[in-house]
Amino acid sequence: MRKDLGDFQTPLELVELVLEVLNDSGQNWGRVLEPTCGSGNFIEGILRSGYMPDEILGFDIQESYIQECQRLKKLDTNNVVNVRSEDFFQLNLRELDWKSGGDLLVIGNPPWVTNSELGSLGSDNSPRKHNLKGLKGLDALTGSSNFDIAEAIIIKLLRDLERENPTVAMLVKTSVARNILEYASQQGLPIESCSIYRIDAKKWFNASADACLFCVKLGQDRFNYSAKVYDSLENAQVETTIGVVNGKMVANLQAYENSRMIDGKCQFNWRQGLKHDLSKVMELSRTEGDLYNGFGVRATIEDNFVYPLLKSSDLSNGGSPRFSVIVTQKKIGEDTLYLEHSAPKLWEYLTQYKDLFDNRKSSIYRGKPPFSIFGVGEYSFAMYKVAISGMYKTPRFRVLGPLDGKPVMLDDTCYFIPCESAEQACLLGSLLNSTISMDFINSTTFWDSKRPVTKKLLQRIDIRALLEAVDKERLLESANQCLIELGVPAIDEQSNLEKLVFGDQMQSKIPFQQ
């Protein structure tokens, strides 16, 4: 079995559980389509279930799987199964050669591999290369355009079969289910109902992924972009209800109502930390006053290019910087050749590792000056910041001040607002750690994601609305405690909090979101 052609064959026991859930709906399907049938376990499960549709159509690109499906002839006493080798992405689903016209069920377990993984595997089993979601600029360049092949398969099914009003039931990653629901709302696809049943991917497939049975019913009468989420296939109790509100995905619709007043557009531009993709060279640890890189080599370089670094784990657990980082540029694309003369020790150090820099895989470094980094700008050098890790399941915002007279840098798994003063940073930090803010983050964040907290989420927090909603006395108390920890005088009770929060909008040095 090739990874790009079908990660996991579905065990018959799991097939039976899926069919039980579908049977509970009470609907009878005259036709069944399995677009990536593999060895035919779903079709076998249907044939053994006692319920017999008029027609079952199955496709798989691998001829060896089609040969395995020949065993189904012994069970197919009514001669309803038609299985053949086809490239799904080349099929016109609107013109399938159905012999009957009953209700349509589309079922299966499409590949869980992503399009970027297909490229690394050298596979041609993928949709036509294009920007599936219509992403723009850096989102398309830096990874947001990566998607699971299952996502492309289901989108094609929903588009091509829209007029058939099918029920689509697929085993997928839960992130794929959410992406499909959000995409359907953006495109106005006629989803009548939707549900998600969590499955134990470790148990069934020995896979470390959050997965589910994703059931979608299309219909022309009413559009519904919410989904009930069940703990398991065996559990009839609803765990939560997710859905799309004003074009944005919400993780808990009921909890969201308590904090929806701050869901809007952040007045600040959240920034991401430094990206260099070469930690063994660029990140240094200090031993007895000397700096050493990840290879254990002493780095004798000019101090004004070295800054304290907080990595995601340090930021989340409240720790201090364990590393320093080399910062070669003040802004993206800045010429670095001047370093040869202004920082000769640094230039010599970096030149030792030129081959490693040249072999960095990300396309963002192509055509850039030698030793370039990414995610750097004047905002990186703000002495005060409010920051959060994107990787951890317990959200916590931290206020960062200078260390030994230098601004603290963050790695690219962290997000931050650059601040013009300690007062602004402490007020913003207190606002963002408030109960209302945490309610909003928890109701809109999917904690099973690889990076639960994203810039897209943070940019939804309307700071002005949040300031209006919180208790001002508690806010001031929290902010002043923060200032004490930074060694800065407290804010007077008569101060204009709004002016301190929004400052002068820092139009030149630290840009704000317009």
Coordinates of C-alpha atoms in Angstrom, one line a residue:
M1 CA 0.0 0.0 0.0
R2 CA 1.4 3.4 -1.0
K3 CA 0.8 6.2 1.6
D4 CA -0.5 8.6 -1.0
L5 CA -3.1 6.2 -2.3
G6 CA -4.8 5.4 0.9
D7 CA -3.3 5.8 4.3
F8 CA -5.5 3.3 6.2
Q9 CA -7.8 0.5 5.3
T10 CA -10.9 0.6 7.5
P11 CA -11.3 -2.4 9.8
L12 CA -14.7 -4.2 9.4
E13 CA -15.5 -3.6 13.0
L14 CA -15.3 0.2 12.5
V15 CA -17.3 -0.1 9.3
E16 CA -20.1 -1.8 11.3
L17 CA -20.1 1.1 13.8
V18 CA -20.3 3.7 11.0
L19 CA -23.1 1.8 9.3
E20 CA -25.0 1.6 12.6
V21 CA -24.8 5.4 13.0
L22 CA -26.1 5.9 9.4
N23 CA -28.9 3.4 9.9
D24 CA -30.1 5.3 13.0
S25 CA -31.1 8.1 10.7
G26 CA -33.8 6.0 9.3
Q27 CA -33.1 6.9 5.7
N28 CA -32.8 4.3 3.0
W29 CA -30.3 4.9 0.2
G30 CA -30.9 3.3 -3.2
R31 CA -27.5 4.1 -4.4
V32 CA -24.0 4.0 -2.7
L33 CA -20.8 5.5 -4.0
E34 CA -17.4 4.9 -2.5
P35 CA -14.9 7.2 -4.3
T36 CA -11.8 5.7 -2.8
C37 CA -12.8 2.1 -2.0
G38 CA -9.4 0.5 -1.4
S39 CA -9.7 -3.1 -0.6
G40 CA -13.5 -2.8 -0.3
N41 CA -14.2 -3.1 3.4
F42 CA -17.0 -0.5 3.4
I43 CA -18.7 -2.3 0.5
E44 CA -18.3 -5.6 2.3
G45 CA -19.8 -4.2 5.4
I46 CA -22.8 -2.9 3.5
L47 CA -23.3 -6.3 1.8
R48 CA -23.1 -8.1 5.2
S49 CA -25.4 -5.6 6.9
G50 CA -28.7 -7.0 5.6
Y51 CA -29.6 -3.7 4.0
M52 CA -29.2 -4.0 0.2
P53 CA -29.2 -0.8 -2.0
D54 CA -30.1 -1.1 -5.6
E55 CA -26.6 -0.2 -6.7
I56 CA -23.1 0.2 -5.2
L57 CA -20.4 1.9 -7.2
G58 CA -16.7 1.9 -6.1
F59 CA -13.5 3.5 -7.5
D60 CA -9.9 3.2 -6.6
I61 CA -6.8 4.3 -8.5
Q62 CA -4.8 1.2 -7.4
E63 CA -5.5 -1.8 -9.6
S64 CA -4.3 -4.1 -6.9
Y65 CA -7.1 -3.0 -4.6
I66 CA -9.6 -3.6 -7.4
Q67 CA -8.4 -7.1 -7.6
E68 CA -8.9 -7.6 -3.9
C69 CA -12.5 -6.4 -4.3
Q70 CA -13.2 -9.4 -6.5
R71 CA -13.8 -11.4 -3.3
L72 CA -17.0 -9.3 -2.9
K73 CA -18.7 -11.3 -5.7
K74 CA -19.4 -14.1 -3.3
L75 CA -21.4 -11.7 -1.1
D76 CA -23.0 -9.8 -4.0
T77 CA -25.9 -12.2 -4.6
N78 CA -28.0 -9.5 -6.2
N79 CA -25.3 -8.3 -8.5
V80 CA -25.4 -4.7 -7.3
V81 CA -21.7 -4.0 -7.0
N82 CA -19.6 -2.3 -9.7
V83 CA -16.0 -1.6 -8.7
R84 CA -13.4 -0.3 -11.1
S85 CA -10.0 1.4 -11.3
E86 CA -10.4 5.1 -11.8
D87 CA -8.5 8.3 -11.0
F88 CA -11.1 10.1 -8.8
F89 CA -9.9 13.6 -9.7
Q90 CA -10.4 12.9 -13.4
L91 CA -14.0 11.6 -13.0
N92 CA -17.0 13.7 -14.0
L93 CA -19.3 12.7 -11.1
R94 CA -22.3 14.4 -12.8
E95 CA -22.2 11.8 -15.5
L96 CA -21.8 8.5 -13.6
D97 CA -23.5 5.6 -15.3
W98 CA -26.1 4.9 -12.6
K99 CA -28.8 2.4 -13.5
S100 CA -31.2 3.5 -10.8
G101 CA -32.3 6.8 -9.3
G102 CA -32.7 6.3 -5.5
D103 CA -31.3 8.5 -2.8
L104 CA -27.5 8.6 -2.8
L105 CA -25.1 7.8 0.0
V106 CA -21.4 8.6 -0.5
I107 CA -19.2 6.8 2.0
G108 CA -15.6 6.0 2.6
N109 CA -12.2 6.7 4.1
P110 CA -10.2 9.0 1.8
P111 CA -6.4 9.4 2.2
W112 CA -5.4 11.5 5.2
V113 CA -2.2 12.7 3.5
T114 CA -1.7 16.4 2.6
N115 CA -0.9 17.9 -0.8
S116 CA 2.5 19.0 0.4
E117 CA 3.3 15.4 1.6
L118 CA 2.2 14.2 -1.9
G119 CA 4.8 16.5 -3.4
S120 CA 7.5 15.1 -1.1
L121 CA 6.4 11.5 -2.0
G122 CA 6.6 12.3 -5.7
S123 CA 2.9 11.3 -6.2
D124 CA 0.7 12.1 -9.1
N125 CA -2.5 11.2 -7.1
S126 CA -3.6 14.7 -6.4
P127 CA -6.0 17.3 -7.6
R128 CA -4.9 19.8 -10.3
K129 CA -2.3 22.1 -8.8
H130 CA -4.0 25.3 -7.8
N131 CA -4.8 27.5 -4.8
L132 CA -7.8 25.5 -3.6
K133 CA -9.1 28.2 -1.2
G134 CA -8.2 31.2 -3.2
L135 CA -5.6 32.4 -0.6
K136 CA -3.7 35.6 -1.2
G137 CA -0.1 36.7 -0.5
L138 CA 1.8 35.2 2.4
D139 CA -1.0 32.8 3.3
A140 CA -0.6 31.1 0.0
L141 CA 3.2 31.2 0.2
T142 CA 3.9 30.1 3.7
G143 CA 1.6 27.1 4.3
S144 CA -2.0 28.1 4.7
S145 CA -2.6 26.7 1.2
N146 CA -1.6 23.2 2.4
F147 CA -4.7 20.9 2.7
D148 CA -5.5 17.3 3.1
I149 CA -6.3 15.4 0.0
A150 CA -9.5 14.2 1.8
E151 CA -10.5 17.9 1.8
A152 CA -10.1 18.1 -2.0
I153 CA -12.1 14.9 -2.5
I154 CA -15.0 16.0 -0.3
I155 CA -15.1 19.5 -1.9
K156 CA -15.3 17.8 -5.3
L157 CA -18.1 15.5 -4.1
L158 CA -20.2 18.4 -2.7
R159 CA -19.7 20.5 -5.8
D160 CA -20.3 17.8 -8.4
L161 CA -23.2 16.0 -6.6
E162 CA -25.0 19.1 -5.2
R163 CA -28.1 18.5 -7.3
E164 CA -28.3 14.9 -6.1
N165 CA -28.8 16.0 -2.5
P166 CA -26.5 13.2 -1.2
T167 CA -25.6 12.2 2.2
V168 CA -21.7 12.2 2.5
A169 CA -20.2 10.2 5.3
M170 CA -16.4 10.1 5.5
L171 CA -13.7 9.1 8.0
V172 CA -11.4 12.2 8.1
K173 CA -9.3 14.3 10.4
T174 CA -11.6 16.6 12.5
S175 CA -9.7 19.6 11.1
V176 CA -10.8 18.5 7.6
A177 CA -14.4 18.3 8.8
R178 CA -14.2 21.9 10.1
N179 CA -12.5 23.2 7.0
I180 CA -15.2 21.7 4.8
L181 CA -18.0 23.2 6.9
E182 CA -16.3 26.6 6.8
Y183 CA -15.7 26.3 3.0
A184 CA -19.3 25.3 2.4
S185 CA -20.6 28.4 4.2
Q186 CA -18.2 30.6 2.2
Q187 CA -19.4 29.1 -1.1
G188 CA -23.0 28.9 -0.1
L189 CA -23.2 25.1 -0.6
P190 CA -26.6 23.7 0.4
I191 CA -25.8 21.8 3.6
E192 CA -29.1 20.8 5.3
S193 CA -27.5 19.0 8.3
C194 CA -24.1 18.0 9.6
S195 CA -22.7 15.9 12.4
I196 CA -19.3 14.8 13.7
Y197 CA -18.6 11.6 15.6
R198 CA -15.2 11.4 17.1
I199 CA -13.2 8.2 16.6
D200 CA -10.1 6.8 18.3
A201 CA -7.6 7.0 15.4
K202 CA -4.9 5.4 17.6
K203 CA -7.1 2.4 18.3
W204 CA -8.4 1.8 14.7
F205 CA -5.4 2.9 12.6
N206 CA -2.5 3.4 15.1
A207 CA -2.4 7.0 13.9
S208 CA -1.7 10.1 16.0
A209 CA -4.5 12.2 14.7
D210 CA -7.8 13.7 15.9
A211 CA -10.3 12.0 13.6
C212 CA -14.0 11.6 13.1
L213 CA -16.9 10.3 11.0
F214 CA -18.1 13.4 9.2
C215 CA -21.7 13.2 8.0
V216 CA -23.1 15.9 5.7
K217 CA -26.6 15.9 4.2
L218 CA -27.1 18.3 1.2
G219 CA -30.6 19.7 0.5
Q220 CA -32.0 22.7 -1.4
D221 CA -34.6 23.9 1.2
R222 CA -32.5 25.2 4.0
F223 CA -28.8 26.0 4.7
N224 CA -27.3 25.0 8.0
Y225 CA -23.6 25.5 8.7
S226 CA -23.4 24.1 12.2
A227 CA -22.5 20.5 13.3
K228 CA -23.3 18.5 16.4
V229 CA -20.2 16.9 17.8
Y230 CA -20.5 13.5 19.5
D231 CA -17.9 11.9 21.8
S232 CA -17.8 8.7 19.8
L233 CA -19.7 6.6 17.3
E234 CA -21.4 4.7 20.2
N235 CA -22.4 7.8 22.2
A236 CA -25.7 9.5 21.4
Q237 CA -25.0 12.5 23.6
V238 CA -24.0 15.8 22.0
E239 CA -20.6 17.0 23.3
T240 CA -20.9 20.5 21.7
T241 CA -22.1 22.2 18.6
I242 CA -19.7 24.0 16.3
G243 CA -20.6 26.3 13.5
V244 CA -20.0 29.3 11.3
V245 CA -21.0 32.7 12.6
N246 CA -20.5 35.6 10.3
G247 CA -18.2 33.6 8.1
K248 CA -16.0 32.5 11.0
M249 CA -15.7 29.1 12.6
V250 CA -16.8 28.8 16.3
A251 CA -15.9 25.8 18.5
N252 CA -18.8 26.1 21.0
L253 CA -21.8 28.1 19.8
Q254 CA -23.4 28.3 23.2
A255 CA -20.3 29.5 25.0
Y256 CA -19.6 31.9 22.2
E257 CA -22.8 33.9 23.0
N258 CA -21.2 35.0 26.3
S259 CA -18.4 36.8 24.6
R260 CA -19.5 37.5 21.0
M261 CA -19.5 41.3 21.7
I262 CA -15.7 41.3 21.3
D263 CA -15.7 39.3 18.1
G264 CA -14.7 41.8 15.4
K265 CA -11.4 43.2 14.2
C266 CA -8.4 43.9 16.4
Q267 CA -7.2 47.4 16.4
F268 CA -3.6 46.1 16.6
N269 CA -1.7 44.0 14.2
W270 CA -0.6 40.8 15.8
R271 CA 2.9 39.9 14.7
Q272 CA 4.7 36.5 14.5
G273 CA 8.1 35.8 16.0
L274 CA 11.4 35.3 14.1
K275 CA 11.7 32.5 11.5
H276 CA 15.2 31.3 10.5
D277 CA 14.8 27.5 10.1
L278 CA 18.4 26.9 11.4
S279 CA 18.3 26.7 15.2
K280 CA 21.6 25.0 15.6
V281 CA 23.3 28.1 14.0
M282 CA 21.1 31.0 14.9
E283 CA 20.1 30.0 18.5
L284 CA 22.9 30.2 21.1
S285 CA 23.1 29.1 24.7
R286 CA 25.4 30.7 27.3
T287 CA 27.9 28.8 29.4
E288 CA 30.2 30.7 31.8
G289 CA 29.8 33.9 29.8
D290 CA 30.5 32.4 26.4
L291 CA 28.0 31.7 23.6
Y292 CA 27.7 28.2 22.0
N293 CA 25.6 27.1 19.1
G294 CA 23.7 23.8 18.7
F295 CA 26.8 22.1 17.4
G296 CA 28.6 22.9 20.6
V297 CA 30.8 25.4 18.7
R298 CA 31.8 28.6 20.5
A299 CA 30.3 31.7 18.8
T300 CA 32.5 34.7 19.1
I301 CA 30.4 37.5 17.5
E302 CA 29.4 41.1 18.0
D303 CA 27.0 41.4 20.9
N304 CA 24.7 44.0 19.2
F305 CA 23.4 41.3 16.9
V306 CA 22.5 38.9 19.7
Y307 CA 19.1 39.2 21.5
P308 CA 17.4 37.2 24.3
L309 CA 15.0 34.6 22.8
L310 CA 11.8 33.2 24.3
K311 CA 10.7 30.0 22.6
S312 CA 7.1 28.8 22.7
S313 CA 7.5 26.5 25.7
D314 CA 9.3 29.2 27.7
L315 CA 6.5 31.7 26.9
S316 CA 3.8 29.3 27.9
N317 CA 5.2 28.1 31.2
G318 CA 6.3 31.5 32.3
G319 CA 10.0 30.8 32.0
S320 CA 12.9 33.1 31.3
P321 CA 14.9 33.1 28.0
R322 CA 17.1 30.0 27.8
F323 CA 18.6 31.0 24.5
S324 CA 19.8 34.0 22.6
V325 CA 19.2 34.5 18.9
I326 CA 21.2 36.1 16.1
V327 CA 19.2 38.8 14.3
T328 CA 20.9 39.7 11.0
Q329 CA 18.3 42.1 9.6
K330 CA 16.0 44.9 10.8
K331 CA 13.4 44.2 8.2
I332 CA 12.6 41.5 5.7
G333 CA 14.8 41.6 2.6
E334 CA 17.3 44.0 4.0
D335 CA 20.8 43.7 2.4
T336 CA 23.1 41.8 4.7
L337 CA 26.4 42.4 2.9
Y338 CA 27.2 45.3 5.2
L339 CA 27.8 42.7 7.9
E340 CA 31.1 41.8 6.3
H341 CA 32.5 45.2 7.3
S342 CA 30.3 46.3 10.2
A343 CA 30.3 42.9 12.0
P344 CA 33.3 40.9 10.7
K345 CA 33.2 38.3 13.5
L346 CA 29.5 37.6 12.8
W347 CA 30.1 37.5 9.1
E348 CA 32.9 35.0 9.5
Y349 CA 30.7 32.9 11.9
L350 CA 27.8 32.8 9.5
T351 CA 30.0 32.1 6.5
Q352 CA 31.1 28.8 8.1
Y353 CA 27.5 27.6 7.7
K354 CA 26.7 29.1 4.3
D355 CA 25.8 25.7 2.9
L356 CA 23.3 25.1 5.6
F357 CA 21.7 28.5 5.0
D358 CA 21.6 27.8 1.2
N359 CA 19.9 24.5 1.8
R360 CA 17.0 25.8 3.8
K361 CA 13.8 24.3 2.2
S362 CA 11.3 27.1 2.6
S363 CA 10.7 29.1 -0.5
I364 CA 10.6 32.4 1.5
Y365 CA 14.4 32.5 1.5
R366 CA 14.7 32.2 -2.3
G367 CA 16.2 35.3 -3.9
K368 CA 16.8 36.9 -0.5
P369 CA 20.2 38.2 0.7
P370 CA 22.6 35.7 2.4
F371 CA 21.7 34.7 6.0
S372 CA 18.2 36.2 5.7
I373 CA 15.6 35.7 8.4
F374 CA 11.8 36.1 8.2
G375 CA 9.2 37.6 10.5
V376 CA 11.4 40.6 11.4
G377 CA 10.6 44.3 11.3
E378 CA 10.8 47.4 13.4
Y379 CA 8.1 45.9 15.6
S380 CA 10.5 43.1 16.6
F381 CA 12.6 45.6 18.5
A382 CA 9.8 47.1 20.6
M383 CA 11.0 47.0 24.2
Y384 CA 7.6 45.9 25.5
K385 CA 5.4 43.2 24.0
V386 CA 2.3 41.2 24.9
A387 CA 2.8 37.7 23.6
I388 CA 1.1 34.2 23.5
S389 CA 2.3 30.8 22.3
G390 CA 0.3 29.4 19.4
M391 CA 1.1 25.8 20.4
Y392 CA -0.3 25.2 23.9
K393 CA -3.8 24.3 25.0
T394 CA -4.0 26.6 28.0
P395 CA -4.1 30.2 26.6
R396 CA -2.0 32.7 28.5
F397 CA -0.8 36.1 27.5
R398 CA 2.5 37.4 28.9
V399 CA 3.8 40.9 29.2
L400 CA 7.5 41.1 28.2
G401 CA 9.9 43.9 29.1
P402 CA 13.5 44.4 28.1
L403 CA 16.3 42.1 29.4
D404 CA 19.7 43.6 30.0
G405 CA 18.6 46.6 28.0
K406 CA 17.5 44.6 24.9
P407 CA 14.1 43.7 23.6
V408 CA 13.2 40.0 24.0
M409 CA 12.7 38.2 20.7
L410 CA 10.2 35.3 20.1
D411 CA 10.2 32.3 17.8
D412 CA 7.8 31.9 15.0
T413 CA 5.3 29.8 16.9
C414 CA 4.5 32.8 19.1
Y415 CA 2.4 35.9 18.4
F416 CA 2.7 39.4 19.9
I417 CA 1.6 43.0 19.9
P418 CA 4.5 45.4 20.0
C419 CA 3.9 48.2 22.6
E420 CA 5.2 51.7 23.0
S421 CA 5.2 51.6 26.8
A422 CA 5.1 49.4 29.8
E423 CA 1.7 50.9 30.7
Q424 CA 0.2 50.0 27.4
A425 CA 1.7 46.5 27.5
C426 CA 0.3 45.8 31.1
L427 CA -3.1 47.1 30.2
L428 CA -3.3 45.0 27.0
G429 CA -2.0 42.0 28.8
S430 CA -4.7 42.4 31.6
L431 CA -7.4 42.9 29.0
L432 CA -6.4 39.8 27.0
N433 CA -6.2 37.7 30.2
S434 CA -9.7 38.8 31.3
T435 CA -12.5 36.3 31.7
I436 CA -14.4 37.7 28.7
S437 CA -11.3 37.3 26.5
M438 CA -10.6 33.8 27.7
D439 CA -14.3 32.9 27.1
F440 CA -14.0 34.1 23.6
I441 CA -10.7 32.3 22.9
N442 CA -12.0 29.0 24.4
S443 CA -15.2 29.2 22.5
T444 CA -13.5 29.8 19.1
T445 CA -10.4 27.7 19.4
F446 CA -10.2 24.0 18.4
W447 CA -7.7 22.6 20.9
D448 CA -7.0 19.5 18.8
S449 CA -5.3 21.6 16.2
K450 CA -1.6 21.4 15.8
R451 CA -1.4 25.2 16.4
P452 CA -4.6 26.0 18.2
V453 CA -4.0 29.8 18.6
T454 CA -3.5 31.5 15.3
K455 CA -3.0 35.1 14.1
K456 CA -6.4 34.8 12.3
L457 CA -8.1 34.1 15.7
L458 CA -6.2 36.9 17.5
Q459 CA -7.1 39.4 14.9
R460 CA -10.7 38.8 15.7
I461 CA -10.4 40.2 19.3
D462 CA -11.8 43.8 19.3
I463 CA -9.7 45.4 22.0
R464 CA -12.0 48.5 22.1
A465 CA -15.1 46.4 22.7
L466 CA -13.1 44.3 25.3
L467 CA -12.1 47.5 27.1
E468 CA -15.8 48.6 27.3
A469 CA -16.9 45.2 28.5
V470 CA -14.4 44.5 31.4
D471 CA -14.6 45.8 35.0
K472 CA -12.3 48.9 35.0
E473 CA -11.3 48.6 38.6
R474 CA -10.2 45.0 38.2
L475 CA -8.4 45.9 35.0
L476 CA -6.4 48.7 36.7
E477 CA -5.6 46.4 39.7
S478 CA -4.3 43.7 37.4
A479 CA -2.3 46.2 35.2
N480 CA -0.7 47.8 38.2
Q481 CA 0.4 44.4 39.6
C482 CA 2.0 43.8 36.2
L483 CA 3.8 47.1 36.3
I484 CA 5.2 46.4 39.8
E485 CA 6.7 43.2 38.5
L486 CA 8.4 45.2 35.7
G487 CA 9.6 47.8 38.2
V488 CA 7.6 50.6 36.7
P489 CA 5.4 53.1 38.6
A490 CA 1.7 52.2 38.8
I491 CA -1.0 53.9 36.8
D492 CA -3.0 56.6 38.5
E493 CA -6.7 55.9 39.1
Q494 CA -7.6 59.1 37.2
S495 CA -5.7 58.1 34.1
N496 CA -7.4 57.8 30.7
L497 CA -7.3 54.1 30.2
E498 CA -8.4 54.2 26.6
K499 CA -5.6 56.6 25.8
L500 CA -3.0 54.4 27.6
V501 CA -4.3 51.3 25.8
F502 CA -4.3 52.8 22.3
G503 CA -1.5 55.3 22.7
D504 CA -0.6 57.4 19.7
Q505 CA -1.4 54.4 17.4
M506 CA 2.4 54.3 16.7
Q507 CA 1.8 55.2 13.1
S508 CA 5.5 55.2 12.3
K509 CA 7.5 52.8 14.4
I510 CA 5.0 50.1 15.4
P511 CA 2.1 49.9 12.9
F512 CA -1.4 49.3 14.0
Q513 CA -4.1 47.4 12.1
Q514 CA -6.1 49.9 10.0

